[in-house]
CSV table of C-alpha atoms and ligand atoms in Angstrom, one decimal:
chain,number,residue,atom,x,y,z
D,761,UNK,CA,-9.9,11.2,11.8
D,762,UNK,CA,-8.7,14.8,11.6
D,763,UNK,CA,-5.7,15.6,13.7
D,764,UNK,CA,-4.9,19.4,14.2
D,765,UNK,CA,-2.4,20.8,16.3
D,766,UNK,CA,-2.7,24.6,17.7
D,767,UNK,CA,0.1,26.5,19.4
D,768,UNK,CA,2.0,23.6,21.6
D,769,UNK,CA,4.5,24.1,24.0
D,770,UNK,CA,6.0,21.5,25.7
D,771,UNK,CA,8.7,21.7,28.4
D,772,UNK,CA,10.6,18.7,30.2
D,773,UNK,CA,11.1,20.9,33.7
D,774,UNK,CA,12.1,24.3,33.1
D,775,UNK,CA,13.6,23.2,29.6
D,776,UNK,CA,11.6,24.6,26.6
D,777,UNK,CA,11.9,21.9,23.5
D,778,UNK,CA,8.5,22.5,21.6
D,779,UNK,CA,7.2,25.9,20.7
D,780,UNK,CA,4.4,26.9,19.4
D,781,UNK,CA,4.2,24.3,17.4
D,782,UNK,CA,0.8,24.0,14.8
D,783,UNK,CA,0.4,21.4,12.0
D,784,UNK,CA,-2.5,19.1,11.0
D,785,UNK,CA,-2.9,15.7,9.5
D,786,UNK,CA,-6.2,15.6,7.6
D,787,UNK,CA,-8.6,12.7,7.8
D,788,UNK,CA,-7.0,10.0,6.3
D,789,UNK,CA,-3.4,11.3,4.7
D,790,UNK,CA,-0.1,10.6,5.8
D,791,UNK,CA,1.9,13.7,7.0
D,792,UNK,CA,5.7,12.8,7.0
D,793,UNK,CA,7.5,14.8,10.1
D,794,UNK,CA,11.4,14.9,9.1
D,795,UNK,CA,14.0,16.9,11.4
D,796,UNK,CA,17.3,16.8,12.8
D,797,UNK,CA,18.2,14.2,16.0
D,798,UNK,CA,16.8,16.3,19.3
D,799,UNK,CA,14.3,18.4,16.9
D,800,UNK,CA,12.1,17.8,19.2
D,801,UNK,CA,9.6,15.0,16.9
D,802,UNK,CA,9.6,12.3,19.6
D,803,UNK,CA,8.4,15.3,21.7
D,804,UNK,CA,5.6,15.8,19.7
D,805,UNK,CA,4.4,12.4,19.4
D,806,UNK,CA,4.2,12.2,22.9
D,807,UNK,CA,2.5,15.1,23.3
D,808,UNK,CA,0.1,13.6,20.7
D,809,UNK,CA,-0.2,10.1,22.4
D,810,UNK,CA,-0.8,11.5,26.2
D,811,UNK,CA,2.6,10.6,27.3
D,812,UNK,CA,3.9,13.9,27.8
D,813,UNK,CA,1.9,17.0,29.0
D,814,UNK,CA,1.6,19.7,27.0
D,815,UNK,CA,2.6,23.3,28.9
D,816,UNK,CA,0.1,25.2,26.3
D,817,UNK,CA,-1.8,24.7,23.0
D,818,UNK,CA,-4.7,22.6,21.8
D,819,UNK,CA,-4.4,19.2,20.3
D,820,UNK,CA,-7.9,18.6,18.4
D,821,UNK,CA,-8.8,14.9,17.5
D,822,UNK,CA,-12.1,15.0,14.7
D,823,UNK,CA,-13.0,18.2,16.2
D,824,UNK,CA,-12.5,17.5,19.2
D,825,UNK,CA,-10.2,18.5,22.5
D,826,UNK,CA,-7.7,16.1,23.4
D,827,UNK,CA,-4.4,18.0,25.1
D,828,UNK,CA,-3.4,17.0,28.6
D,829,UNK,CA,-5.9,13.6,28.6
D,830,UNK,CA,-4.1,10.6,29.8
D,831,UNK,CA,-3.0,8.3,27.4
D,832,UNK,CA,-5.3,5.2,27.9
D,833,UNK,CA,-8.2,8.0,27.0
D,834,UNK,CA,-6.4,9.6,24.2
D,835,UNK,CA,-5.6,5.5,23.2
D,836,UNK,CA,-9.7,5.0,23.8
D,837,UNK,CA,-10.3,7.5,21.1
D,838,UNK,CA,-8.6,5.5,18.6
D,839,UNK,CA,-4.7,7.2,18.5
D,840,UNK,CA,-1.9,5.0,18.7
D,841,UNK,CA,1.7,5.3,18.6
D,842,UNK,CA,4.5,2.9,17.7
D,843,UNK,CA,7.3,4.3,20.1
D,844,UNK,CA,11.3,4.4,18.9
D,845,UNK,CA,13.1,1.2,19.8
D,846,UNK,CA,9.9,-0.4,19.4
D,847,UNK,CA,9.5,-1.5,23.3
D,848,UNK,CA,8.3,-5.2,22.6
D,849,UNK,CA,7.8,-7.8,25.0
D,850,UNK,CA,11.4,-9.9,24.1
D,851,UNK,CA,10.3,-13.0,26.2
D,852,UNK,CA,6.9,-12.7,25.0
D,853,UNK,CA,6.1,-14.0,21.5
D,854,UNK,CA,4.5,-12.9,18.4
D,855,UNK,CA,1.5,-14.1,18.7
D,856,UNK,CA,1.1,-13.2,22.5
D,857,UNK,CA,2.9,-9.7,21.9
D,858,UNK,CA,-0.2,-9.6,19.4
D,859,UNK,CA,-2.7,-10.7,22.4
D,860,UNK,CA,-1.0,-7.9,24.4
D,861,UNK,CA,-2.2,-5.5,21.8
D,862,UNK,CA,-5.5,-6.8,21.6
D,863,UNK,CA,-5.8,-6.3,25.6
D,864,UNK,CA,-8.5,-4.0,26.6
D,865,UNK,CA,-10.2,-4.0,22.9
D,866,UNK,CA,-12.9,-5.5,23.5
D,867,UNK,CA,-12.5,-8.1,20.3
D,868,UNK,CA,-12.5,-11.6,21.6
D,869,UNK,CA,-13.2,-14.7,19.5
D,870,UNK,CA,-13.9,-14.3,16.0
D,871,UNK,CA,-13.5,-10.8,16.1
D,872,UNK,CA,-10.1,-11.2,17.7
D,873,UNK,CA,-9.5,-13.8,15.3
D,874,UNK,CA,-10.4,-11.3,12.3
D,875,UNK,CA,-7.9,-8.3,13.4
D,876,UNK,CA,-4.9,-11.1,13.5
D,877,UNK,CA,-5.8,-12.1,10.4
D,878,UNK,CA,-5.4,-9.0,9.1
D,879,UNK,CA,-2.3,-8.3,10.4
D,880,UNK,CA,-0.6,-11.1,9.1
D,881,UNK,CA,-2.2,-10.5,5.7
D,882,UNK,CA,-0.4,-7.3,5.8
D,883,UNK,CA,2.9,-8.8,7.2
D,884,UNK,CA,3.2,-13.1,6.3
D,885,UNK,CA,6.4,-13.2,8.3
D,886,UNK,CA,4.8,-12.6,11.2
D,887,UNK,CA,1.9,-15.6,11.1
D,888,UNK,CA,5.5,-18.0,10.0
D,889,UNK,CA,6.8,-16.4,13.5
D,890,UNK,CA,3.8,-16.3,15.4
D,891,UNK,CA,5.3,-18.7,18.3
D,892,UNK,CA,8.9,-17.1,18.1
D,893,UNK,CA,10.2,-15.4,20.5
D,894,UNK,CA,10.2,-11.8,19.7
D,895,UNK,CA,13.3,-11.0,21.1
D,896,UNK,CA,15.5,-13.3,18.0
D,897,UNK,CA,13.8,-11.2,15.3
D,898,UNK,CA,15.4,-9.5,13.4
D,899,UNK,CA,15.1,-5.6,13.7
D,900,UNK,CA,12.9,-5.1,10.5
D,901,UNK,CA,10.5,-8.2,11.9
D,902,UNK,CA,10.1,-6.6,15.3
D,903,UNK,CA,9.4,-3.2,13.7
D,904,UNK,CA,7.0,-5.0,11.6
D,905,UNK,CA,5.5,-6.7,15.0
D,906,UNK,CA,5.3,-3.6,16.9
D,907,UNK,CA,2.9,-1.8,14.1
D,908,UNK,CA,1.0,-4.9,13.6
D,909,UNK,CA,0.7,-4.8,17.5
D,910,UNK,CA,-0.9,-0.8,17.4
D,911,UNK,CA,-2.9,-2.2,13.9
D,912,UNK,CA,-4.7,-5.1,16.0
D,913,UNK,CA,-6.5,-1.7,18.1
D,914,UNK,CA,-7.8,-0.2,14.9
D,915,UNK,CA,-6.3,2.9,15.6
D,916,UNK,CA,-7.7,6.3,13.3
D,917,UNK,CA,-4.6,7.6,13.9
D,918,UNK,CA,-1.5,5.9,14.0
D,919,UNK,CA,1.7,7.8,15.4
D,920,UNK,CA,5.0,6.6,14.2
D,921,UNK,CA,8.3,7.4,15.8
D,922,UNK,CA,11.3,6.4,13.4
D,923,UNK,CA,10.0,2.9,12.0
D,924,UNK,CA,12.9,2.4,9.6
D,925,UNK,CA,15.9,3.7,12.4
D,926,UNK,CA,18.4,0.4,11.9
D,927,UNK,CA,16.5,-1.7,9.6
D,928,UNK,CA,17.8,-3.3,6.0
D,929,UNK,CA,16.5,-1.3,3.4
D,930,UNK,CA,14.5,-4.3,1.8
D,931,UNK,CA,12.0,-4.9,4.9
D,932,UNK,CA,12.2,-0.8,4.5
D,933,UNK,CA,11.0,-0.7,1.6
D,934,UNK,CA,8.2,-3.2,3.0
D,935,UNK,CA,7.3,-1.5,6.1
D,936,UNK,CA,6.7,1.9,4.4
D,937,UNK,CA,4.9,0.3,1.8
D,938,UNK,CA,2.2,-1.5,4.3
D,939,UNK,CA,2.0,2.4,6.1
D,940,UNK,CA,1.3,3.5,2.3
D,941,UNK,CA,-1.4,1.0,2.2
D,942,UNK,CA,-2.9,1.7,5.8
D,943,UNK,CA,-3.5,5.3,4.5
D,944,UNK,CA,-5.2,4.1,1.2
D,945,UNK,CA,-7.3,2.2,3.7
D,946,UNK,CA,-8.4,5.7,5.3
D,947,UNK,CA,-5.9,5.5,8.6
D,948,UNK,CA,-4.8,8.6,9.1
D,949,UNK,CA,-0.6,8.7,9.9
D,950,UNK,CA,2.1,10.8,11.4
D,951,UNK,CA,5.2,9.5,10.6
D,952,UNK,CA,8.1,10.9,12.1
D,953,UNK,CA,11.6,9.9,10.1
D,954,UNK,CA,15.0,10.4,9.8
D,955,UNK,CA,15.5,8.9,6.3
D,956,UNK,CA,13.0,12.3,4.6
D,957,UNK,CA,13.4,10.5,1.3
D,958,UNK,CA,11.6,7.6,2.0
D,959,UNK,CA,9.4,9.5,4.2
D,960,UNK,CA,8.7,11.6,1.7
D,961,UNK,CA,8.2,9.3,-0.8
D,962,UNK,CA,5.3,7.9,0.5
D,963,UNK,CA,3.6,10.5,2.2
D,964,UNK,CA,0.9,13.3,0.8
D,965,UNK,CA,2.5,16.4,2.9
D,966,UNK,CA,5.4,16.8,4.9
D,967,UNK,CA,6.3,19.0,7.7
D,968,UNK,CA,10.3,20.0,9.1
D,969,UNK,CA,11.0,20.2,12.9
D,970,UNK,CA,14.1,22.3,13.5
D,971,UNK,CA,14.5,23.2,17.4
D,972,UNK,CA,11.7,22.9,18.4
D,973,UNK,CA,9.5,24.1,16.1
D,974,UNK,CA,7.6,23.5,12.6
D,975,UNK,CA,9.5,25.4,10.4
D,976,UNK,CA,8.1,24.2,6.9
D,977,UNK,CA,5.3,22.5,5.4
D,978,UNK,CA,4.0,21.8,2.1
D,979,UNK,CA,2.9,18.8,0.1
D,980,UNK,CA,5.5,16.2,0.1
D,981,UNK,CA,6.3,16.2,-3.4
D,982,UNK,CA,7.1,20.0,-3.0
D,983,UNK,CA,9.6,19.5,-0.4
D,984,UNK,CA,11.0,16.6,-2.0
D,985,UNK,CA,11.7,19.2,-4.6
D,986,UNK,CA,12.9,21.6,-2.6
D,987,UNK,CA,16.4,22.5,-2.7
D,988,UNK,CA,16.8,23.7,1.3
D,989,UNK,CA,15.0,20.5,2.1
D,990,UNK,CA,17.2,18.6,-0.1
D,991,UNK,CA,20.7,19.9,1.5
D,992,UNK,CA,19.8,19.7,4.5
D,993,UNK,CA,17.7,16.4,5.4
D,994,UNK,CA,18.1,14.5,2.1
D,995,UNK,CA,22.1,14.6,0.9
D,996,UNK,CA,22.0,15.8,-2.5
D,997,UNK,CA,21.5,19.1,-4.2
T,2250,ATP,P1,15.5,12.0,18.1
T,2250,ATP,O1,15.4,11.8,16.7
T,2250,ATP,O2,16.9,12.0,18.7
T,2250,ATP,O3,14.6,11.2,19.0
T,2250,ATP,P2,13.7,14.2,18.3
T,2250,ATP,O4,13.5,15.1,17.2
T,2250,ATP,O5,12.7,13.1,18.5
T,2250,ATP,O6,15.1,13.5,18.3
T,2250,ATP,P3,13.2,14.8,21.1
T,2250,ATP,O7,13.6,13.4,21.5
T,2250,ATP,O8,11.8,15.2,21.1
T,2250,ATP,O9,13.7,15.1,19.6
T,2250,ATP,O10,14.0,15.8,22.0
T,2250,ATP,C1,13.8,17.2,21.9
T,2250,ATP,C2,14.7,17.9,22.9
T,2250,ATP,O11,14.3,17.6,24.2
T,2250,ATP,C3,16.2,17.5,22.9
T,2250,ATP,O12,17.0,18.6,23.1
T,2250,ATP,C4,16.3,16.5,24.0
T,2250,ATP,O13,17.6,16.5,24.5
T,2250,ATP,C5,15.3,17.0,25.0
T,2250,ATP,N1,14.7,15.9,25.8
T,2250,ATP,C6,14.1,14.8,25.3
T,2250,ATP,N2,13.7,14.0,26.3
T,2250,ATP,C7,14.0,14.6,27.5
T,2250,ATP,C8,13.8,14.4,28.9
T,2250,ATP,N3,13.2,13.3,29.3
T,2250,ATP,N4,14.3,15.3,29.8
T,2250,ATP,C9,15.0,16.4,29.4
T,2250,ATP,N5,15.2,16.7,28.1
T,2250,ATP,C10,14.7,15.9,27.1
């Protein structure tokens, strides 16, 4: 589902952090969103998710109006976001962190049965884990949890704040290539990341937050290729 973002502003009290910002994820592409600590991306996702109120602008979801709508309605229309630090239920296990995603669905019995399954198709370490306590996994395996947990609500649009932040490269390397997958499948993804080159790696365009604002963006291979880009979010050049 289209996701297009018109002139946002957002403010946390009398502090200005997003202006006038305007991007757009197309139906069923991946948009990587790289920027500095503070940028303002987490912001945005918020904004995007219900869970921060916009002070101006227009957030469209396929066509249609969603700024300023609480997040369980915003979550109804099939957005979801996979917050930084990844907020699981520690005590809780994987399978019932899973149930806590399924909550409110709708999908009970074989249908419930049918999302799990796909979830631990797309991550096997989690079905081995399933009665673990999700508190001892290891970062990478709880990152993996908390997508699988926004996966088994069939988003259209899955927001993702920093899904790699702390995590061994190897489960990485996995985790970005399941999102790669997802958007094959026709999910349509904004993924929000420190580490651009992996980001932008995998994504189709790319877009760069600096203070506040959207500053650049192009297809991802172009700014993967781009020697500003390159200096100042990717080390080299
Ligand atoms: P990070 O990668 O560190 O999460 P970010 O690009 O996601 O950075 P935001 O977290 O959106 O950036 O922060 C944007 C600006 O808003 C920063 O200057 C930050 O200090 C400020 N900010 C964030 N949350 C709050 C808050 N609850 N109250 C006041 N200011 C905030």
């Amino acid at each position: 589902m289209n996701l297009t973002v018109r002139g946002l502003d957002a403010r946390y009290g009398s502090t200005r952090v997003l202006h006038d910002v305007s991007c757009e994820v197309p139906d069923g592409t991946m948009v990587a969103m790289i920027g500095a600590n503070g940028a303002g991306k987490t912001t945005l996702l918020k904004c995007l998710a219900g869970l921060h109120r916009p002070s101006a602008g227009e957030v469209m979801l396929g066509g249609a109006p969603v700024a300023g709508l609480a997040a369980h309605e915003v979550a109804r229309r099939g957005v979801c976001l996979v917050p930084a630090g990844r907020q699981l239920f520690g005590d809780l296990t994987v399978a019932e962190n899973l149930q806590v995603g399924l909550h409110g669905t709708g999908a009970r019995g074989t249908a419930a049965t049918e999302r799990l399954e796909r979830v631990y198709g797309l991550f096997p370490i989690l079905r081995e884990f399933a009665t673990r306590q999700s508190g001892l996994l290891s970062g990478g395996q709880q990152q993996m949890l908390a997508i699988a947990r926004a996966l088994v609500r069939e988003p259209k649009v899955l927001l993702l704040d920093e899904p790699s932040l702390g995590i061994a490269p190897l489960l990485v390397t996995e985790i970005l290539g399941v999102l790669q997958q997802l958007a094959r499948d026709g999910v349509t993804i904004l993924l929000a990341e420190q580490n651009a080159a992996a980001a932008l790696g995998i994504a189709d365009h790319g877009v760069v937050m600096e203070n506040g604002t959207i500053t650049r963006t192009d297809t991802a291979a172009a700014l993967l290729a781009d020697e500003d880009v390159s200096r100042h979010y990717l080390g080299t050049a």
